[in-house]
XYZ file of N, CA, C and O in Angstrom:
420
model
N 5.114 -9.475 -4.784
C 6.451 -10.008 -4.871
C 6.378 -11.376 -5.543
O 5.581 -12.216 -5.154
N 7.225 -11.572 -6.549
C 7.240 -12.844 -7.259
C 7.885 -13.930 -6.411
O 8.670 -13.658 -5.520
N 7.553 -15.180 -6.724
C 8.051 -16.305 -5.933
C 9.566 -16.433 -5.970
O 10.169 -16.891 -5.010
N 10.196 -16.029 -7.070
C 11.643 -16.187 -7.143
C 12.368 -15.221 -6.210
O 13.545 -15.400 -5.936
N 11.677 -14.207 -5.689
C 12.268 -13.251 -4.767
C 12.042 -13.618 -3.299
O 12.353 -12.839 -2.412
N 11.488 -14.797 -3.038
C 11.119 -15.185 -1.676
C 11.976 -16.363 -1.208
O 12.183 -17.319 -1.945
N 12.457 -16.264 0.030
C 13.137 -17.382 0.682
C 12.087 -18.051 1.560
O 11.517 -17.424 2.442
N 11.806 -19.339 1.318
C 10.755 -20.026 2.068
C 11.246 -21.245 2.832
O 10.711 -21.579 3.868
N 12.244 -21.908 2.325
C 12.681 -23.172 2.922
C 13.430 -22.935 4.223
O 14.225 -22.002 4.347
N 13.201 -23.805 5.179
C 13.830 -23.690 6.489
C 15.354 -23.781 6.397
O 16.067 -23.025 7.057
N 15.859 -24.670 5.554
C 17.313 -24.803 5.446
C 17.950 -23.547 4.848
O 19.080 -23.200 5.179
N 17.217 -22.832 3.982
C 17.731 -21.575 3.445
C 17.762 -20.500 4.527
O 18.726 -19.737 4.626
N 16.704 -20.449 5.352
C 16.677 -19.521 6.479
C 17.867 -19.782 7.394
O 18.581 -18.857 7.784
N 18.089 -21.053 7.741
C 19.168 -21.401 8.658
C 20.538 -21.072 8.073
O 21.438 -20.622 8.789
N 20.721 -21.282 6.785
C 21.995 -20.991 6.139
C 22.300 -19.489 6.197
O 23.437 -19.086 6.459
N 21.293 -18.666 5.980
C 21.479 -17.215 6.009
C 21.709 -16.730 7.440
O 22.609 -15.919 7.689
N 20.945 -17.241 8.384
C 21.089 -16.818 9.784
C 22.419 -17.297 10.361
O 23.079 -16.568 11.106
N 22.854 -18.494 10.004
C 24.120 -19.019 10.512
C 25.335 -18.309 9.924
O 26.446 -18.462 10.426
N 25.128 -17.524 8.879
C 26.206 -16.726 8.303
C 26.676 -15.638 9.280
O 27.791 -15.156 9.182
N 25.827 -15.251 10.218
C 26.126 -14.310 11.301
C 26.379 -12.874 10.840
O 26.972 -12.096 11.558
N 25.957 -12.504 9.649
C 26.025 -11.119 9.208
C 24.634 -10.529 9.381
O 23.683 -10.988 8.751
N 24.509 -9.520 10.235
C 23.192 -8.963 10.465
C 23.269 -7.489 10.801
O 24.319 -6.957 11.164
N 22.115 -6.839 10.645
C 21.912 -5.454 11.032
C 20.811 -5.464 12.072
O 19.761 -6.081 11.871
N 21.047 -4.783 13.183
C 20.073 -4.772 14.275
C 19.539 -3.357 14.454
O 20.310 -2.412 14.611
N 18.225 -3.219 14.395
C 17.570 -1.959 14.733
C 16.580 -2.249 15.849
O 16.410 -3.399 16.247
N 15.924 -1.210 16.337
C 14.945 -1.463 17.398
C 13.671 -2.099 16.847
O 12.860 -2.604 17.598
N 13.508 -2.120 15.537
C 12.305 -2.672 14.913
C 12.555 -4.005 14.213
O 11.659 -4.841 14.159
N 13.750 -4.211 13.679
C 14.053 -5.394 12.869
C 15.424 -5.962 13.208
O 16.324 -5.247 13.631
N 15.573 -7.272 12.960
C 16.861 -7.913 12.767
C 16.889 -8.256 11.290
O 15.955 -8.878 10.777
N 17.932 -7.877 10.589
C 18.038 -8.200 9.171
C 19.326 -8.991 8.968
O 20.420 -8.453 9.078
N 19.176 -10.271 8.706
C 20.310 -11.140 8.404
C 20.499 -11.155 6.898
O 19.519 -11.176 6.145
N 21.733 -11.140 6.443
C 21.962 -11.133 5.006
C 23.161 -11.997 4.641
O 24.053 -12.242 5.450
N 23.127 -12.463 3.398
C 24.205 -13.274 2.853
C 24.231 -13.045 1.351
O 23.186 -13.034 0.698
N 25.396 -12.859 0.806
C 25.529 -12.657 -0.633
C 25.157 -13.945 -1.362
O 25.539 -15.027 -0.938
N 24.388 -13.809 -2.445
C 24.037 -14.982 -3.245
C 24.664 -14.881 -4.633
O 25.242 -13.857 -4.998
N 24.575 -15.929 -5.396
C 25.173 -15.970 -6.733
C 24.206 -15.496 -7.813
O 24.510 -15.586 -8.996
N 23.063 -15.000 -7.407
C 22.047 -14.537 -8.347
C 22.213 -13.036 -8.573
O 22.895 -12.359 -7.821
N 21.571 -12.507 -9.589
C 21.661 -11.066 -9.826
C 20.397 -10.345 -9.346
O 20.022 -9.312 -9.887
N 19.757 -10.896 -8.327
C 18.608 -10.256 -7.708
C 18.568 -10.613 -6.230
O 19.213 -11.550 -5.783
N 17.808 -9.821 -5.483
C 17.675 -10.029 -4.046
C 16.547 -11.005 -3.760
O 15.561 -11.070 -4.503
N 16.687 -11.749 -2.655
C 15.616 -12.616 -2.173
C 15.384 -12.270 -0.707
O 16.335 -11.996 0.028
N 14.117 -12.282 -0.292
C 13.760 -11.904 1.064
C 12.968 -13.007 1.743
O 12.157 -13.686 1.115
N 13.184 -13.157 3.043
C 12.384 -14.016 3.897
C 11.894 -13.172 5.057
O 12.632 -12.320 5.565
N 10.670 -13.366 5.466
C 10.074 -12.574 6.541
C 9.668 -13.511 7.664
O 9.011 -14.523 7.421
N 10.048 -13.150 8.886
C 9.707 -13.955 10.046
C 9.074 -13.063 11.107
O 9.642 -12.044 11.492
N 7.889 -13.469 11.558
C 7.186 -12.765 12.624
C 6.855 -13.807 13.685
O 6.136 -14.760 13.417
N 7.395 -13.628 14.880
C 7.230 -14.612 15.940
C 5.836 -14.639 16.534
O 5.072 -13.675 16.443
N 5.498 -15.751 17.168
C 4.184 -15.929 17.776
C 3.951 -15.006 18.960
O 2.812 -14.737 19.326
N 5.016 -14.514 19.566
C 4.862 -13.614 20.709
C 4.294 -12.251 20.305
O 3.813 -11.519 21.149
N 4.357 -11.928 19.018
C 3.886 -10.622 18.565
C 2.382 -10.561 18.374
O 1.821 -9.478 18.279
N 1.719 -11.692 18.275
C 0.274 -11.679 18.110
C -0.231 -12.968 17.496
O 0.535 -13.876 17.198
N -1.536 -12.988 17.293
C -2.135 -14.178 16.698
C -1.882 -14.196 15.188
O -1.212 -13.323 14.655
N -2.408 -15.170 14.500
C -2.129 -15.362 13.074
C -2.572 -14.170 12.235
O -1.907 -13.798 11.265
N -3.683 -13.555 12.596
C -4.187 -12.408 11.847
C -3.196 -11.256 11.917
O -2.862 -10.623 10.908
N -2.685 -10.984 13.090
C -1.727 -9.891 13.287
C -0.421 -10.197 12.563
O 0.141 -9.335 11.867
N 0.079 -11.417 12.692
C 1.339 -11.785 12.047
C 1.234 -11.710 10.528
O 2.146 -11.218 9.862
N 0.128 -12.165 9.982
C -0.055 -12.097 8.528
C -0.183 -10.658 8.049
O 0.302 -10.311 6.972
N -0.825 -9.792 8.838
C -0.927 -8.379 8.481
C 0.460 -7.738 8.427
O 0.775 -6.988 7.501
N 1.299 -8.057 9.400
C 2.661 -7.518 9.429
C 3.449 -7.998 8.214
O 4.147 -7.213 7.567
N 3.319 -9.275 7.865
C 4.029 -9.802 6.699
C 3.541 -9.142 5.411
O 4.353 -8.830 4.531
N 2.248 -8.899 5.292
C 1.726 -8.203 4.116
C 2.272 -6.786 4.027
O 2.628 -6.306 2.945
N 2.363 -6.101 5.176
C 2.899 -4.746 5.186
C 4.365 -4.733 4.749
O 4.769 -3.875 3.965
N 5.135 -5.680 5.236
C 6.551 -5.717 4.874
C 6.727 -6.043 3.396
O 7.560 -5.449 2.708
N 5.918 -6.961 2.868
C 5.990 -7.250 1.431
C 5.635 -6.012 0.617
O 6.236 -5.758 -0.428
N 4.686 -5.206 1.095
C 4.332 -3.970 0.403
C 5.484 -2.967 0.470
O 5.726 -2.219 -0.484
N 6.198 -2.934 1.582
C 7.355 -2.039 1.719
C 8.457 -2.415 0.740
O 9.214 -1.570 0.288
N 8.556 -3.699 0.428
C 9.625 -4.201 -0.425
C 9.246 -4.236 -1.902
O 9.932 -4.886 -2.688
N 8.197 -3.552 -2.291
C 7.765 -3.599 -3.688
C 8.573 -2.598 -4.511
O 8.183 -1.468 -4.711
N 9.748 -3.038 -4.950
C 10.602 -2.245 -5.819
C 11.381 -3.190 -6.710
O 11.222 -4.410 -6.632
N 12.221 -2.653 -7.567
C 13.000 -3.466 -8.501
C 14.079 -4.236 -7.758
O 14.922 -3.648 -7.096
N 14.057 -5.547 -7.842
C 14.975 -6.406 -7.105
C 16.271 -6.691 -7.866
O 17.166 -7.289 -7.329
N 16.365 -6.297 -9.128
C 17.540 -6.658 -9.916
C 18.674 -5.661 -9.674
O 18.501 -4.464 -9.803
N 19.814 -6.179 -9.309
C 21.027 -5.393 -9.102
C 22.198 -6.215 -9.602
O 22.063 -7.422 -9.827
N 23.357 -5.603 -9.782
C 24.508 -6.401 -10.235
C 24.872 -7.526 -9.282
O 25.291 -8.587 -9.704
N 24.714 -7.313 -7.989
C 24.999 -8.369 -7.017
C 23.811 -8.503 -6.080
O 23.285 -7.527 -5.580
N 23.377 -9.730 -5.868
C 22.189 -9.958 -5.061
C 22.518 -10.454 -3.666
O 23.592 -10.999 -3.411
N 21.572 -10.269 -2.773
C 21.689 -10.738 -1.401
C 20.433 -11.511 -1.026
O 19.338 -11.188 -1.474
N 20.615 -12.523 -0.191
C 19.504 -13.171 0.480
C 19.375 -12.495 1.830
O 20.366 -12.345 2.550
N 18.158 -12.069 2.177
C 17.958 -11.343 3.421
C 16.765 -11.908 4.175
O 15.736 -12.200 3.578
N 16.946 -12.057 5.484
C 15.884 -12.502 6.375
C 15.528 -11.334 7.274
O 16.398 -10.794 7.963
N 14.270 -10.946 7.277
C 13.795 -9.839 8.098
C 12.999 -10.430 9.251
O 11.968 -11.072 9.030
N 13.488 -10.223 10.462
C 12.802 -10.701 11.662
C 12.234 -9.488 12.373
O 12.964 -8.553 12.719
N 10.934 -9.486 12.576
C 10.239 -8.342 13.158
C 10.297 -8.420 14.677
O 10.081 -9.480 15.267
N 10.571 -7.274 15.296
C 10.619 -7.186 16.756
C 9.356 -6.496 17.274
O 8.595 -5.903 16.519
N 9.159 -6.565 18.565
C 7.934 -6.086 19.193
C 7.721 -4.577 19.022
O 6.594 -4.100 18.936
N 8.794 -3.808 18.927
C 8.657 -2.352 18.797
C 8.113 -1.934 17.430
O 7.876 -0.757 17.199
N 7.907 -2.889 16.532
C 7.293 -2.603 15.234
C 5.932 -1.936 15.419
O 5.560 -1.033 14.673
N 5.201 -2.351 16.433
C 3.845 -1.854 16.638
C 3.805 -0.457 17.239
O 2.774 0.197 17.218
N 4.915 0.025 17.798
C 4.926 1.358 18.400
C 5.150 2.458 17.362
O 4.987 3.630 17.670
N 5.528 2.089 16.132
C 5.755 3.054 15.060
C 4.643 2.972 14.028
O 3.950 1.968 13.922
N 4.525 4.029 13.225
C 3.560 4.012 12.137
C 4.138 3.235 10.949
O 5.332 2.920 10.908
N 3.292 2.971 9.979
C 3.710 2.246 8.781
C 4.826 2.992 8.054
O 5.824 2.394 7.639
N 4.687 4.295 7.905
C 5.687 5.079 7.178
C 7.038 5.094 7.879
O 8.089 5.020 7.240
N 7.028 5.183 9.195
C 8.281 5.151 9.954
C 8.942 3.785 9.815
O 10.159 3.690 9.587
N 8.154 2.719 9.928
C 8.698 1.368 9.766
C 9.270 1.164 8.362
O 10.314 0.545 8.190
N 8.592 1.699 7.361
C 9.067 1.581 5.980
C 10.393 2.310 5.809
O 11.329 1.784 5.198
N 10.493 3.495 6.363
C 11.728 4.278 6.255
C 12.889 3.551 6.931
O 13.989 3.475 6.379
N 12.642 3.000 8.112
C 13.683 2.252 8.833
C 14.127 1.041 8.015
O 15.319 0.785 7.860
N 13.170 0.295 7.472
C 13.490 -0.910 6.718
C 14.276 -0.591 5.455
O 15.310 -1.207 5.178
N 13.828 0.381 4.693
C 14.490 0.677 3.429
C 15.868 1.292 3.629
O 16.745 1.151 2.776
N 16.086 1.958 4.761
C 17.429 2.480 5.052
C 18.406 1.371 5.421
O 19.606 1.519 5.233
N 17.894 0.275 5.989
C 18.762 -0.787 6.476
C 18.963 -1.936 5.488
O 19.850 -2.747 5.691
N 18.152 -2.004 4.447
C 18.261 -3.107 3.476
C 19.592 -3.001 2.759
O 19.992 -1.944 2.327
N 20.257 -4.125 2.625
C 21.567 -4.185 1.968
C 21.384 -4.091 0.455
O 20.818 -4.979 -0.149
N 21.838 -3.011 -0.143
C 21.710 -2.835 -1.597
C 23.054 -2.621 -2.239
O 23.890 -1.974 -1.890
């Protein structure tokens, strides 16, 4: 994933989360906000309660791999993906299917 497709700054995370538009599944919380760009941007958050740094980084790598597709669309969204504990009870393919069905396109 290229850097222009990533939301990294804390104030950007807060702006998207404070928008209060979200999709809730048993595996993810996905907050979204329409942006003025013609591509999507994603931020990934994995809490410390889910595991140590190795586990959290593995989950973030998996989610970035799930999101490897064309980001350009006529209207773009900023999206924050927050991983929940039930992520570990599903396989990678099931988690990918859930995520891609819920992403705002």
